[in-house]
């Protein structure tokens, strides 16, 4: 390739790269590239109105609406509502690296965020001082760690989710497949009341709507 052709190709490549990163959908490029803090601020605005210390007592807290099990599994300590914005973002980066933006399905869809996921869960606790980028480096992916990761991302919505009441059952069941979430199953089967109604129909087996697994059998509401 002569120098003129090389420069032409380079300019075209630069134009494509500039278009591909436009807007807030940063994850369509490198799946595990860290999102800027402005992206997390936008996500928190959608999830909790931007209140990083919110705790409504229904199992979801913090600006990015963590459940306590997800918070602890990805290195958080104490309560998300008591952690700083920087600490919550550090844990959220680990969740996004492992589960992708689908961990916040409703708000990430509204903001045009997609992709990511595939990294193993990081167990190191979040330090009380602001987390530096170097402390969030992922270890090499191990096959066993990927297999053990939940197939379900935490359900997210404009208002905090609720999972508190039992409902009548239809007698029919559905077996979760790889990539399924309660939201996906509810949409696929046309469940009235959405994923919340599906979660309430399975109170005996699902205590945390963001932790479901491939092969798990769900009872379908009437």
GROMACS .gro file of C-alpha atoms in nm:
model
  222
    1UNK     CA    1   0.000   0.000   0.000
    2UNK     CA    2   0.155   0.338  -0.101
    3UNK     CA    3   0.159   0.635   0.137
    4UNK     CA    4  -0.133   0.810  -0.033
    5UNK     CA    5  -0.357   0.505  -0.003
    6UNK     CA    6  -0.252   0.456   0.358
    7UNK     CA    7  -0.347   0.814   0.448
    8UNK     CA    8  -0.685   0.777   0.276
    9UNK     CA    9  -0.764   0.456   0.466
   10UNK     CA   10  -0.647   0.614   0.793
   11UNK     CA   11  -0.879   0.913   0.741
   12UNK     CA   12  -1.173   0.684   0.668
   13UNK     CA   13  -1.094   0.478   0.977
   14UNK     CA   14  -1.080   0.790   1.193
   15UNK     CA   15  -1.420   0.904   1.060
   16UNK     CA   16  -1.581   0.567   1.137
   17UNK     CA   17  -1.427   0.566   1.485
   18UNK     CA   18  -1.560   0.916   1.556
   19UNK     CA   19  -1.912   0.813   1.454
   20UNK     CA   20  -1.904   0.487   1.652
   21UNK     CA   21  -1.834   0.663   1.985
   22UNK     CA   22  -2.081   0.949   1.939
   23UNK     CA   23  -2.347   0.990   2.207
   24UNK     CA   24  -2.376   0.804   2.534
   25UNK     CA   25  -2.371   0.446   2.394
   26UNK     CA   26  -2.005   0.400   2.479
   27UNK     CA   27  -2.020   0.023   2.522
   28UNK     CA   28  -2.077  -0.054   2.154
   29UNK     CA   29  -1.699  -0.017   2.113
   30UNK     CA   30  -1.468  -0.208   2.346
   31UNK     CA   31  -1.706  -0.411   2.563
   32UNK     CA   32  -1.499  -0.378   2.879
   33UNK     CA   33  -1.378  -0.017   2.835
   34UNK     CA   34  -1.459   0.186   3.145
   35UNK     CA   35  -1.750   0.424   3.096
   36UNK     CA   36  -1.698   0.789   3.195
   37UNK     CA   37  -1.849   0.902   3.524
   38UNK     CA   38  -2.101   1.113   3.332
   39UNK     CA   39  -2.254   0.790   3.199
   40UNK     CA   40  -2.299   0.658   3.554
   41UNK     CA   41  -2.451   0.992   3.657
   42UNK     CA   42  -2.704   0.961   3.374
   43UNK     CA   43  -2.784   0.603   3.475
   44UNK     CA   44  -2.827   0.704   3.841
   45UNK     CA   45  -3.057   0.989   3.734
   46UNK     CA   46  -3.279   0.733   3.560
   47UNK     CA   47  -3.261   0.469   3.837
   48UNK     CA   48  -3.304   0.686   4.148
   49UNK     CA   49  -3.345   1.047   4.039
   50UNK     CA   50  -2.972   1.093   4.098
   51UNK     CA   51  -2.998   1.027   4.474
   52UNK     CA   52  -2.684   0.826   4.557
   53UNK     CA   53  -2.791   0.777   4.922
   54UNK     CA   54  -3.148   0.660   4.861
   55UNK     CA   55  -3.275   0.361   5.065
   56UNK     CA   56  -3.647   0.292   5.041
   57UNK     CA   57  -3.627  -0.029   5.245
   58UNK     CA   58  -3.755  -0.254   4.965
   59UNK     CA   59  -3.426  -0.431   4.888
   60UNK     CA   60  -3.284  -0.181   4.637
   61UNK     CA   61  -3.067   0.112   4.746
   62UNK     CA   62  -2.803   0.357   4.632
   63UNK     CA   63  -2.795   0.572   4.322
   64UNK     CA   64  -2.774   0.268   4.091
   65UNK     CA   65  -3.030   0.059   4.286
   66UNK     CA   66  -2.818  -0.234   4.404
   67UNK     CA   67  -2.959  -0.532   4.593
   68UNK     CA   68  -2.752  -0.621   4.898
   69UNK     CA   69  -2.652  -0.957   4.745
   70UNK     CA   70  -2.526  -0.799   4.423
   71UNK     CA   71  -2.348  -0.522   4.615
   72UNK     CA   72  -2.159  -0.773   4.832
   73UNK     CA   73  -2.093  -1.020   4.546
   74UNK     CA   74  -1.914  -0.750   4.347
   75UNK     CA   75  -1.695  -0.618   4.630
   76UNK     CA   76  -1.920  -0.372   4.814
   77UNK     CA   77  -1.921  -0.346   5.193
   78UNK     CA   78  -2.188  -0.210   5.424
   79UNK     CA   79  -2.492  -0.062   5.252
   80UNK     CA   80  -2.488   0.094   4.902
   81UNK     CA   81  -2.682   0.391   5.040
   82UNK     CA   82  -2.399   0.465   5.286
   83UNK     CA   83  -2.125   0.438   5.023
   84UNK     CA   84  -1.990   0.735   4.829
   85UNK     CA   85  -2.075   0.798   4.465
   86UNK     CA   86  -1.722   0.689   4.369
   87UNK     CA   87  -1.751   0.362   4.564
   88UNK     CA   88  -2.087   0.283   4.404
   89UNK     CA   89  -1.946   0.350   4.056
   90UNK     CA   90  -1.650   0.121   4.130
   91UNK     CA   91  -1.883  -0.168   4.220
   92UNK     CA   92  -2.108  -0.088   3.922
   93UNK     CA   93  -1.809  -0.113   3.688
   94UNK     CA   94  -1.750  -0.468   3.811
   95UNK     CA   95  -2.118  -0.556   3.762
   96UNK     CA   96  -2.112  -0.410   3.409
   97UNK     CA   97  -1.789  -0.593   3.325
   98UNK     CA   98  -1.946  -0.925   3.431
   99UNK     CA   99  -2.312  -0.885   3.327
  100UNK     CA  100  -2.307  -0.599   3.076
  101UNK     CA  101  -2.540  -0.298   3.068
  102UNK     CA  102  -2.833  -0.544   3.085
  103UNK     CA  103  -2.785  -0.536   3.463
  104UNK     CA  104  -2.993  -0.217   3.439
  105UNK     CA  105  -3.226  -0.327   3.154
  106UNK     CA  106  -3.483  -0.047   3.152
  107UNK     CA  107  -3.259   0.254   3.205
  108UNK     CA  108  -2.970   0.126   2.993
  109UNK     CA  109  -3.218   0.077   2.708
  110UNK     CA  110  -3.348   0.432   2.751
  111UNK     CA  111  -2.994   0.570   2.749
  112UNK     CA  112  -2.881   0.361   2.451
  113UNK     CA  113  -2.626   0.160   2.653
  114UNK     CA  114  -2.555  -0.197   2.543
  115UNK     CA  115  -2.286  -0.464   2.536
  116UNK     CA  116  -2.020  -0.552   2.792
  117UNK     CA  117  -2.016  -0.851   3.025
  118UNK     CA  118  -1.811  -1.168   3.040
  119UNK     CA  119  -1.558  -1.080   3.312
  120UNK     CA  120  -1.549  -1.279   3.640
  121UNK     CA  121  -1.685  -1.132   3.965
  122UNK     CA  122  -1.426  -0.928   4.157
  123UNK     CA  123  -1.440  -1.007   4.529
  124UNK     CA  124  -1.202  -0.738   4.664
  125UNK     CA  125  -1.391  -0.509   4.909
  126UNK     CA  126  -1.436  -0.145   4.821
  127UNK     CA  127  -1.206   0.081   5.025
  128UNK     CA  128  -1.356   0.373   5.214
  129UNK     CA  129  -1.126   0.615   5.028
  130UNK     CA  130  -1.220   0.691   4.664
  131UNK     CA  131  -1.135   0.390   4.451
  132UNK     CA  132  -0.847   0.437   4.207
  133UNK     CA  133  -0.872   0.289   3.859
  134UNK     CA  134  -0.580   0.050   3.930
  135UNK     CA  135  -0.781  -0.128   4.205
  136UNK     CA  136  -1.055  -0.227   3.962
  137UNK     CA  137  -0.836  -0.430   3.721
  138UNK     CA  138  -0.995  -0.763   3.629
  139UNK     CA  139  -0.818  -1.094   3.684
  140UNK     CA  140  -0.784  -1.333   3.385
  141UNK     CA  141  -1.119  -1.488   3.299
  142UNK     CA  142  -1.156  -1.841   3.436
  143UNK     CA  143  -1.410  -2.076   3.277
  144UNK     CA  144  -1.551  -2.183   3.613
  145UNK     CA  145  -1.607  -1.822   3.717
  146UNK     CA  146  -1.804  -1.747   3.402
  147UNK     CA  147  -2.021  -2.057   3.446
  148UNK     CA  148  -2.105  -1.958   3.804
  149UNK     CA  149  -2.213  -1.605   3.715
  150UNK     CA  150  -2.592  -1.547   3.728
  151UNK     CA  151  -2.767  -1.531   3.392
  152UNK     CA  152  -2.998  -1.263   3.527
  153UNK     CA  153  -2.918  -0.896   3.566
  154UNK     CA  154  -3.085  -0.693   3.842
  155UNK     CA  155  -3.421  -0.569   3.716
  156UNK     CA  156  -3.427  -0.191   3.695
  157UNK     CA  157  -3.709   0.056   3.646
  158UNK     CA  158  -3.787   0.423   3.689
  159UNK     CA  159  -3.928   0.350   4.036
  160UNK     CA  160  -3.773   0.099   4.284
  161UNK     CA  161  -3.891  -0.256   4.211
  162UNK     CA  162  -4.113  -0.451   4.451
  163UNK     CA  163  -4.125  -0.825   4.512
  164UNK     CA  164  -4.352  -0.872   4.806
  165UNK     CA  165  -4.683  -1.047   4.733
  166UNK     CA  166  -4.779  -1.394   4.616
  167UNK     CA  167  -5.014  -1.439   4.319
  168UNK     CA  168  -5.239  -1.713   4.181
  169UNK     CA  169  -5.061  -1.967   3.963
  170UNK     CA  170  -5.171  -2.098   3.624
  171UNK     CA  171  -5.016  -2.443   3.674
  172UNK     CA  172  -4.783  -2.386   3.378
  173UNK     CA  173  -4.405  -2.360   3.408
  174UNK     CA  174  -4.112  -2.218   3.213
  175UNK     CA  175  -3.750  -2.334   3.229
  176UNK     CA  176  -3.493  -2.053   3.212
  177UNK     CA  177  -3.252  -2.061   2.919
  178UNK     CA  178  -2.908  -1.902   2.891
  179UNK     CA  179  -2.943  -1.525   2.862
  180UNK     CA  180  -3.294  -1.518   3.013
  181UNK     CA  181  -3.394  -1.253   3.265
  182UNK     CA  182  -3.731  -1.215   3.436
  183UNK     CA  183  -3.796  -0.914   3.210
  184UNK     CA  184  -3.714  -1.114   2.896
  185UNK     CA  185  -3.936  -1.406   3.002
  186UNK     CA  186  -4.225  -1.177   3.098
  187UNK     CA  187  -4.209  -1.004   2.758
  188UNK     CA  188  -4.165  -1.333   2.571
  189UNK     CA  189  -4.467  -1.497   2.738
  190UNK     CA  190  -4.678  -1.182   2.763
  191UNK     CA  191  -4.710  -1.203   3.142
  192UNK     CA  192  -4.957  -0.942   3.266
  193UNK     CA  193  -4.789  -0.726   3.526
  194UNK     CA  194  -4.444  -0.783   3.377
  195UNK     CA  195  -4.142  -0.926   3.555
  196UNK     CA  196  -4.274  -0.812   3.896
  197UNK     CA  197  -4.580  -1.036   3.863
  198UNK     CA  198  -4.359  -1.324   3.746
  199UNK     CA  199  -4.127  -1.273   4.044
  200UNK     CA  200  -4.423  -1.266   4.285
  201UNK     CA  201  -4.547  -1.596   4.141
  202UNK     CA  202  -4.215  -1.754   4.243
  203UNK     CA  203  -4.163  -1.618   4.594
  204UNK     CA  204  -4.084  -1.967   4.724
  205UNK     CA  205  -3.786  -2.008   4.492
  206UNK     CA  206  -3.675  -1.653   4.403
  207UNK     CA  207  -3.588  -1.431   4.698
  208UNK     CA  208  -3.384  -1.189   4.487
  209UNK     CA  209  -3.519  -1.111   4.134
  210UNK     CA  210  -3.168  -1.040   4.003
  211UNK     CA  211  -3.040  -1.390   4.088
  212UNK     CA  212  -3.191  -1.655   3.861
  213UNK     CA  213  -3.009  -1.930   3.680
  214UNK     CA  214  -3.020  -2.127   3.359
  215UNK     CA  215  -3.230  -2.442   3.407
  216UNK     CA  216  -3.438  -2.292   3.690
  217UNK     CA  217  -3.810  -2.372   3.659
  218UNK     CA  218  -4.051  -2.079   3.699
  219UNK     CA  219  -4.417  -2.104   3.792
  220UNK     CA  220  -4.630  -1.887   3.562
  221UNK     CA  221  -4.900  -1.663   3.714
  222UNK     CA  222  -5.264  -1.714   3.622
   0.00000   0.00000   0.00000
